[in-house]
Amino acid sequence: TLMKSIGSRYYYNALGQELTGLFWAYGRALGKQYKYAIPDEHNCDMFVGIGWNGMVSHQLPRAPLFLREFAKNPDKLLVIIDPRKTETAGIADIHLAVKPGTDALLTKAMISMVIDEGWTDDEYIRDHVSGYDEIKGWFAGFDARAAVEFCGLDYEQVREVCRQLRLRKACCHPDLGVYMNRHSTLTLYLEIILFAIT
């Protein structure tokens, strides 16, 4: 009624500025835009925060306490991908200080490494993933080493993170550092692929 009375056909909400790419990517990956992954931090042994400073922004119950306990646990691995040495990066086991704006390139490099090294979870892909064979070619022949170096990171450290993604039960927590960054939708889509195939 309001839209008709003011003569407008346009309606804006918060999704016009943030999280639009997130819902699009999960819509493509899971079939419905309202279905999206929530990090299962209590049932993982590898927690990957991307563009997220949970010690300050929280978004998890008792986030600072949880993150400190997780980081101190020798059986768990906390990985933070963020250009800045945030409070969360400061307690992480591994901090990948990616060059700002290169998250999509880094994620493509990581997918390429996982495929080249044979670290894909083929049983999971067979039972739960469709369309993998169609997109696998996107990563064939990709120079992951050059991409990682362009991102300002150590190749062997990124390679180890990829290996751990295959060995451990991992969850991912992207945040505004991805959602509001360059190539955010592409980055999110690639992150979904990376976690699905490992």
PDB file of N, CA and C in Angstrom, residues 68-141:
ATOM      1  N   ARG A  68      39.226 -18.392  22.746  1.00  0.00           N
ATOM      2  CA  ARG A  68      40.438 -18.636  23.549  1.00  0.00           C
ATOM      3  C   ARG A  68      40.583 -20.119  23.879  1.00  0.00           C
ATOM      4  N   GLU A  69      39.485 -20.751  24.275  1.00  0.00           N
ATOM      5  CA  GLU A  69      39.521 -22.182  24.594  1.00  0.00           C
ATOM      6  C   GLU A  69      39.869 -23.005  23.354  1.00  0.00           C
ATOM      7  N   PHE A  70      39.275 -22.660  22.223  1.00  0.00           N
ATOM      8  CA  PHE A  70      39.529 -23.373  20.973  1.00  0.00           C
ATOM      9  C   PHE A  70      41.002 -23.255  20.596  1.00  0.00           C
ATOM     10  N   ALA A  71      41.535 -22.031  20.687  1.00  0.00           N
ATOM     11  CA  ALA A  71      42.931 -21.784  20.298  1.00  0.00           C
ATOM     12  C   ALA A  71      43.912 -22.514  21.215  1.00  0.00           C
ATOM     13  N   LYS A  72      43.573 -22.683  22.480  1.00  0.00           N
ATOM     14  CA  LYS A  72      44.473 -23.349  23.435  1.00  0.00           C
ATOM     15  C   LYS A  72      44.414 -24.871  23.344  1.00  0.00           C
ATOM     16  N   ASN A  73      43.363 -25.399  22.734  1.00  0.00           N
ATOM     17  CA  ASN A  73      43.186 -26.844  22.652  1.00  0.00           C
ATOM     18  C   ASN A  73      44.160 -27.426  21.622  1.00  0.00           C
ATOM     19  N   PRO A  74      45.082 -28.298  22.048  1.00  0.00           N
ATOM     20  CA  PRO A  74      46.082 -28.838  21.106  1.00  0.00           C
ATOM     21  C   PRO A  74      45.492 -29.737  20.019  1.00  0.00           C
ATOM     22  N   ASP A  75      44.264 -30.192  20.221  1.00  0.00           N
ATOM     23  CA  ASP A  75      43.620 -31.054  19.231  1.00  0.00           C
ATOM     24  C   ASP A  75      42.803 -30.278  18.204  1.00  0.00           C
ATOM     25  N   LYS A  76      42.777 -28.950  18.344  1.00  0.00           N
ATOM     26  CA  LYS A  76      41.978 -28.121  17.446  1.00  0.00           C
ATOM     27  C   LYS A  76      42.868 -27.114  16.730  1.00  0.00           C
ATOM     28  N   LEU A  77      42.367 -26.593  15.624  1.00  0.00           N
ATOM     29  CA  LEU A  77      43.140 -25.670  14.800  1.00  0.00           C
ATOM     30  C   LEU A  77      42.280 -24.455  14.458  1.00  0.00           C
ATOM     31  N   LEU A  78      42.738 -23.287  14.875  1.00  0.00           N
ATOM     32  CA  LEU A  78      42.053 -22.034  14.571  1.00  0.00           C
ATOM     33  C   LEU A  78      42.838 -21.316  13.476  1.00  0.00           C
ATOM     34  N   VAL A  79      42.173 -21.091  12.340  1.00  0.00           N
ATOM     35  CA  VAL A  79      42.795 -20.421  11.192  1.00  0.00           C
ATOM     36  C   VAL A  79      42.007 -19.139  10.922  1.00  0.00           C
ATOM     37  N   ILE A  80      42.721 -18.027  10.819  1.00  0.00           N
ATOM     38  CA  ILE A  80      42.089 -16.752  10.489  1.00  0.00           C
ATOM     39  C   ILE A  80      42.700 -16.228   9.196  1.00  0.00           C
ATOM     40  N   ILE A  81      41.827 -15.904   8.244  1.00  0.00           N
ATOM     41  CA  ILE A  81      42.250 -15.303   6.974  1.00  0.00           C
ATOM     42  C   ILE A  81      41.766 -13.863   7.013  1.00  0.00           C
ATOM     43  N   ASP A  82      42.700 -12.950   7.155  1.00  0.00           N
ATOM     44  CA  ASP A  82      42.360 -11.538   7.324  1.00  0.00           C
ATOM     45  C   ASP A  82      43.621 -10.715   7.082  1.00  0.00           C
ATOM     46  N   PRO A  83      43.522  -9.624   6.337  1.00  0.00           N
ATOM     47  CA  PRO A  83      44.716  -8.801   6.107  1.00  0.00           C
ATOM     48  C   PRO A  83      45.303  -8.228   7.398  1.00  0.00           C
ATOM     49  N   ARG A  84      44.428  -7.951   8.356  1.00  0.00           N
ATOM     50  CA  ARG A  84      44.881  -7.293   9.586  1.00  0.00           C
ATOM     51  C   ARG A  84      45.202  -8.305  10.673  1.00  0.00           C
ATOM     52  N   LYS A  85      46.131  -7.930  11.538  1.00  0.00           N
ATOM     53  CA  LYS A  85      46.433  -8.746  12.723  1.00  0.00           C
ATOM     54  C   LYS A  85      45.416  -8.357  13.790  1.00  0.00           C
ATOM     55  N   THR A  86      44.212  -8.874  13.649  1.00  0.00           N
ATOM     56  CA  THR A  86      43.130  -8.566  14.571  1.00  0.00           C
ATOM     57  C   THR A  86      43.344  -9.297  15.895  1.00  0.00           C
ATOM     58  N   GLU A  87      42.477  -9.022  16.845  1.00  0.00           N
ATOM     59  CA  GLU A  87      42.541  -9.719  18.130  1.00  0.00           C
ATOM     60  C   GLU A  87      42.366 -11.225  17.936  1.00  0.00           C
ATOM     61  N   THR A  88      41.507 -11.616  17.004  1.00  0.00           N
ATOM     62  CA  THR A  88      41.290 -13.041  16.747  1.00  0.00           C
ATOM     63  C   THR A  88      42.490 -13.640  16.022  1.00  0.00           C
ATOM     64  N   ALA A  89      43.038 -12.926  15.060  1.00  0.00           N
ATOM     65  CA  ALA A  89      44.242 -13.395  14.360  1.00  0.00           C
ATOM     66  C   ALA A  89      45.397 -13.556  15.341  1.00  0.00           C
ATOM     67  N   GLY A  90      45.431 -12.708  16.368  1.00  0.00           N
ATOM     68  CA  GLY A  90      46.503 -12.758  17.359  1.00  0.00           C
ATOM     69  C   GLY A  90      46.518 -14.035  18.185  1.00  0.00           C
ATOM     70  N   ILE A  91      45.371 -14.704  18.329  1.00  0.00           N
ATOM     71  CA  ILE A  91      45.344 -15.954  19.098  1.00  0.00           C
ATOM     72  C   ILE A  91      45.262 -17.183  18.197  1.00  0.00           C
ATOM     73  N   ALA A  92      45.174 -16.971  16.884  1.00  0.00           N
ATOM     74  CA  ALA A  92      45.016 -18.089  15.942  1.00  0.00           C
ATOM     75  C   ALA A  92      46.273 -18.935  15.855  1.00  0.00           C
ATOM     76  N   ASP A  93      46.077 -20.217  15.542  1.00  0.00           N
ATOM     77  CA  ASP A  93      47.209 -21.101  15.269  1.00  0.00           C
ATOM     78  C   ASP A  93      47.872 -20.709  13.957  1.00  0.00           C
ATOM     79  N   ILE A  94      47.049 -20.344  12.987  1.00  0.00           N
ATOM     80  CA  ILE A  94      47.551 -19.900  11.680  1.00  0.00           C
ATOM     81  C   ILE A  94      46.800 -18.638  11.290  1.00  0.00           C
ATOM     82  N   HIS A  95      47.560 -17.611  10.941  1.00  0.00           N
ATOM     83  CA  HIS A  95      46.975 -16.367  10.439  1.00  0.00           C
ATOM     84  C   HIS A  95      47.472 -16.153   9.021  1.00  0.00           C
ATOM     85  N   LEU A  96      46.571 -16.228   8.056  1.00  0.00           N
ATOM     86  CA  LEU A  96      46.916 -15.945   6.666  1.00  0.00           C
ATOM     87  C   LEU A  96      46.559 -14.480   6.401  1.00  0.00           C
ATOM     88  N   ALA A  97      47.563 -13.628   6.424  1.00  0.00           N
ATOM     89  CA  ALA A  97      47.352 -12.185   6.240  1.00  0.00           C
ATOM     90  C   ALA A  97      47.292 -11.869   4.744  1.00  0.00           C
ATOM     91  N   VAL A  98      46.188 -12.230   4.145  1.00  0.00           N
ATOM     92  CA  VAL A  98      45.979 -12.090   2.707  1.00  0.00           C
ATOM     93  C   VAL A  98      45.994 -10.610   2.311  1.00  0.00           C
ATOM     94  N   LYS A  99      46.534 -10.332   1.132  1.00  0.00           N
ATOM     95  CA  LYS A  99      46.509  -8.968   0.607  1.00  0.00           C
ATOM     96  C   LYS A  99      45.056  -8.539   0.404  1.00  0.00           C
ATOM     97  N   PRO A 100      44.677  -7.340   0.857  1.00  0.00           N
ATOM     98  CA  PRO A 100      43.280  -6.902   0.723  1.00  0.00           C
ATOM     99  C   PRO A 100      42.768  -7.030  -0.713  1.00  0.00           C
ATOM    100  N   GLY A 101      41.565  -7.566  -0.839  1.00  0.00           N
ATOM    101  CA  GLY A 101      40.917  -7.677  -2.142  1.00  0.00           C
ATOM    102  C   GLY A 101      41.282  -8.902  -2.942  1.00  0.00           C
ATOM    103  N   THR A 102      42.125  -9.805  -2.376  1.00  0.00           N
ATOM    104  CA  THR A 102      42.553 -10.978  -3.138  1.00  0.00           C
ATOM    105  C   THR A 102      41.945 -12.277  -2.600  1.00  0.00           C
ATOM    106  N   ASP A 103      40.876 -12.173  -1.829  1.00  0.00           N
ATOM    107  CA  ASP A 103      40.267 -13.365  -1.217  1.00  0.00           C
ATOM    108  C   ASP A 103      39.799 -14.376  -2.267  1.00  0.00           C
ATOM    109  N   ALA A 104      39.187 -13.906  -3.331  1.00  0.00           N
ATOM    110  CA  ALA A 104      38.701 -14.823  -4.372  1.00  0.00           C
ATOM    111  C   ALA A 104      39.866 -15.549  -5.030  1.00  0.00           C
ATOM    112  N   LEU A 105      40.937 -14.832  -5.303  1.00  0.00           N
ATOM    113  CA  LEU A 105      42.122 -15.449  -5.907  1.00  0.00           C
ATOM    114  C   LEU A 105      42.709 -16.498  -4.974  1.00  0.00           C
ATOM    115  N   LEU A 106      42.803 -16.182  -3.690  1.00  0.00           N
ATOM    116  CA  LEU A 106      43.327 -17.144  -2.721  1.00  0.00           C
ATOM    117  C   LEU A 106      42.449 -18.386  -2.670  1.00  0.00           C
ATOM    118  N   THR A 107      41.146 -18.197  -2.642  1.00  0.00           N
ATOM    119  CA  THR A 107      40.239 -19.343  -2.539  1.00  0.00           C
ATOM    120  C   THR A 107      40.318 -20.214  -3.789  1.00  0.00           C
ATOM    121  N   LYS A 108      40.423 -19.586  -4.957  1.00  0.00           N
ATOM    122  CA  LYS A 108      40.589 -20.374  -6.186  1.00  0.00           C
ATOM    123  C   LYS A 108      41.887 -21.169  -6.134  1.00  0.00           C
ATOM    124  N   ALA A 109      42.946 -20.544  -5.639  1.00  0.00           N
ATOM    125  CA  ALA A 109      44.229 -21.243  -5.513  1.00  0.00           C
ATOM    126  C   ALA A 109      44.106 -22.433  -4.563  1.00  0.00           C
ATOM    127  N   MET A 110      43.378 -22.250  -3.462  1.00  0.00           N
ATOM    128  CA  MET A 110      43.214 -23.332  -2.493  1.00  0.00           C
ATOM    129  C   MET A 110      42.428 -24.495  -3.091  1.00  0.00           C
ATOM    130  N   ILE A 111      41.371 -24.195  -3.843  1.00  0.00           N
ATOM    131  CA  ILE A 111      40.602 -25.256  -4.502  1.00  0.00           C
ATOM    132  C   ILE A 111      41.496 -26.005  -5.483  1.00  0.00           C
ATOM    133  N   SER A 112      42.286 -25.261  -6.247  1.00  0.00           N
ATOM    134  CA  SER A 112      43.191 -25.871  -7.216  1.00  0.00           C
ATOM    135  C   SER A 112      44.185 -26.804  -6.525  1.00  0.00           C
ATOM    136  N   MET A 113      44.731 -26.352  -5.388  1.00  0.00           N
ATOM    137  CA  MET A 113      45.674 -27.187  -4.629  1.00  0.00           C
ATOM    138  C   MET A 113      45.002 -28.469  -4.147  1.00  0.00           C
ATOM    139  N   VAL A 114      43.807 -28.325  -3.590  1.00  0.00           N
ATOM    140  CA  VAL A 114      43.074 -29.490  -3.067  1.00  0.00           C
ATOM    141  C   VAL A 114      42.848 -30.514  -4.178  1.00  0.00           C
ATOM    142  N   ILE A 115      42.434 -30.046  -5.351  1.00  0.00           N
ATOM    143  CA  ILE A 115      42.188 -30.958  -6.470  1.00  0.00           C
ATOM    144  C   ILE A 115      43.481 -31.585  -6.952  1.00  0.00           C
ATOM    145  N   ASP A 116      44.522 -30.767  -7.139  1.00  0.00           N
ATOM    146  CA  ASP A 116      45.801 -31.277  -7.647  1.00  0.00           C
ATOM    147  C   ASP A 116      46.445 -32.281  -6.700  1.00  0.00           C
ATOM    148  N   GLU A 117      46.287 -32.053  -5.403  1.00  0.00           N
ATOM    149  CA  GLU A 117      46.897 -32.943  -4.402  1.00  0.00           C
ATOM    150  C   GLU A 117      46.046 -34.181  -4.124  1.00  0.00           C
ATOM    151  N   GLY A 118      44.842 -34.236  -4.675  1.00  0.00           N
ATOM    152  CA  GLY A 118      43.967 -35.375  -4.414  1.00  0.00           C
ATOM    153  C   GLY A 118      43.349 -35.343  -3.026  1.00  0.00           C
ATOM    154  N   TRP A 119      43.163 -34.143  -2.480  1.00  0.00           N
ATOM    155  CA  TRP A 119      42.616 -33.999  -1.127  1.00  0.00           C
ATOM    156  C   TRP A 119      41.103 -33.794  -1.125  1.00  0.00           C
ATOM    157  N   THR A 120      40.441 -34.114  -2.219  1.00  0.00           N
ATOM    158  CA  THR A 120      38.982 -33.986  -2.254  1.00  0.00           C
ATOM    159  C   THR A 120      38.356 -35.174  -1.522  1.00  0.00           C
ATOM    160  N   ASP A 121      37.206 -34.938  -0.923  1.00  0.00           N
ATOM    161  CA  ASP A 121      36.451 -36.000  -0.257  1.00  0.00           C
ATOM    162  C   ASP A 121      35.525 -36.615  -1.297  1.00  0.00           C
ATOM    163  N   ASP A 122      36.064 -37.572  -2.040  1.00  0.00           N
ATOM    164  CA  ASP A 122      35.343 -38.130  -3.185  1.00  0.00           C
ATOM    165  C   ASP A 122      34.041 -38.822  -2.792  1.00  0.00           C
ATOM    166  N   GLU A 123      34.019 -39.465  -1.630  1.00  0.00           N
ATOM    167  CA  GLU A 123      32.794 -40.130  -1.176  1.00  0.00           C
ATOM    168  C   GLU A 123      31.697 -39.098  -0.905  1.00  0.00           C
ATOM    169  N   TYR A 124      32.056 -38.013  -0.236  1.00  0.00           N
ATOM    170  CA  TYR A 124      31.077 -36.960   0.044  1.00  0.00           C
ATOM    171  C   TYR A 124      30.585 -36.332  -1.261  1.00  0.00           C
ATOM    172  N   ILE A 125      31.523 -36.058  -2.161  1.00  0.00           N
ATOM    173  CA  ILE A 125      31.155 -35.463  -3.448  1.00  0.00           C
ATOM    174  C   ILE A 125      30.192 -36.382  -4.196  1.00  0.00           C
ATOM    175  N   ARG A 126      30.502 -37.675  -4.209  1.00  0.00           N
ATOM    176  CA  ARG A 126      29.641 -38.641  -4.911  1.00  0.00           C
ATOM    177  C   ARG A 126      28.227 -38.679  -4.312  1.00  0.00           C
ATOM    178  N   ASP A 127      28.147 -38.650  -2.983  1.00  0.00           N
ATOM    179  CA  ASP A 127      26.864 -38.829  -2.309  1.00  0.00           C
ATOM    180  C   ASP A 127      26.062 -37.545  -2.116  1.00  0.00           C
ATOM    181  N   HIS A 128      26.725 -36.384  -2.109  1.00  0.00           N
ATOM    182  CA  HIS A 128      26.020 -35.165  -1.705  1.00  0.00           C
ATOM    183  C   HIS A 128      26.184 -33.962  -2.642  1.00  0.00           C
ATOM    184  N   VAL A 129      27.015 -34.078  -3.654  1.00  0.00           N
ATOM    185  CA  VAL A 129      27.315 -32.920  -4.504  1.00  0.00           C
ATOM    186  C   VAL A 129      26.923 -33.234  -5.942  1.00  0.00           C
ATOM    187  N   SER A 130      26.281 -32.282  -6.589  1.00  0.00           N
ATOM    188  CA  SER A 130      25.995 -32.436  -8.013  1.00  0.00           C
ATOM    189  C   SER A 130      26.677 -31.293  -8.761  1.00  0.00           C
ATOM    190  N   GLY A 131      27.061 -31.559  -9.994  1.00  0.00           N
ATOM    191  CA  GLY A 131      27.671 -30.536 -10.832  1.00  0.00           C
ATOM    192  C   GLY A 131      29.169 -30.366 -10.646  1.00  0.00           C
ATOM    193  N   TYR A 132      29.786 -31.184  -9.807  1.00  0.00           N
ATOM    194  CA  TYR A 132      31.225 -31.026  -9.555  1.00  0.00           C
ATOM    195  C   TYR A 132      32.045 -31.219 -10.825  1.00  0.00           C
ATOM    196  N   ASP A 133      31.708 -32.218 -11.621  1.00  0.00           N
ATOM    197  CA  ASP A 133      32.468 -32.465 -12.850  1.00  0.00           C
ATOM    198  C   ASP A 133      32.384 -31.284 -13.814  1.00  0.00           C
ATOM    199  N   GLU A 134      31.272 -30.551 -13.766  1.00  0.00           N
ATOM    200  CA  GLU A 134      31.103 -29.389 -14.646  1.00  0.00           C
ATOM    201  C   GLU A 134      32.013 -28.230 -14.252  1.00  0.00           C
ATOM    202  N   ILE A 135      32.289 -28.071 -12.962  1.00  0.00           N
ATOM    203  CA  ILE A 135      33.094 -26.928 -12.521  1.00  0.00           C
ATOM    204  C   ILE A 135      34.560 -27.278 -12.270  1.00  0.00           C
ATOM    205  N   LYS A 136      34.876 -28.543 -12.219  1.00  0.00           N
ATOM    206  CA  LYS A 136      36.252 -28.965 -11.920  1.00  0.00           C
ATOM    207  C   LYS A 136      37.253 -28.343 -12.891  1.00  0.00           C
ATOM    208  N   GLY A 137      36.849 -28.187 -14.132  1.00  0.00           N
ATOM    209  CA  GLY A 137      37.727 -27.608 -15.144  1.00  0.00           C
ATOM    210  C   GLY A 137      38.099 -26.158 -14.887  1.00  0.00           C
ATOM    211  N   TRP A 138      37.310 -25.456 -14.075  1.00  0.00           N
ATOM    212  CA  TRP A 138      37.629 -24.065 -13.741  1.00  0.00           C
ATOM    213  C   TRP A 138      38.991 -23.950 -13.053  1.00  0.00           C
ATOM    214  N   PHE A 139      39.441 -25.045 -12.445  1.00  0.00           N
ATOM    215  CA  PHE A 139      40.639 -24.998 -11.611  1.00  0.00           C
ATOM    216  C   PHE A 139      41.816 -25.766 -12.215  1.00  0.00           C
ATOM    217  N   ALA A 140      41.582 -26.418 -13.359  1.00  0.00           N
ATOM    218  CA  ALA A 140      42.632 -27.206 -14.013  1.00  0.00           C
ATOM    219  C   ALA A 140      43.712 -26.289 -14.570  1.00  0.00           C
ATOM    220  N   GLY A 141      44.956 -26.649 -14.332  1.00  0.00           N
ATOM    221  CA  GLY A 141      46.083 -25.897 -14.874  1.00  0.00           C
ATOM    222  C   GLY A 141      46.273 -24.523 -14.250  1.00  0.00           C
TER     223      GLY A 141
END
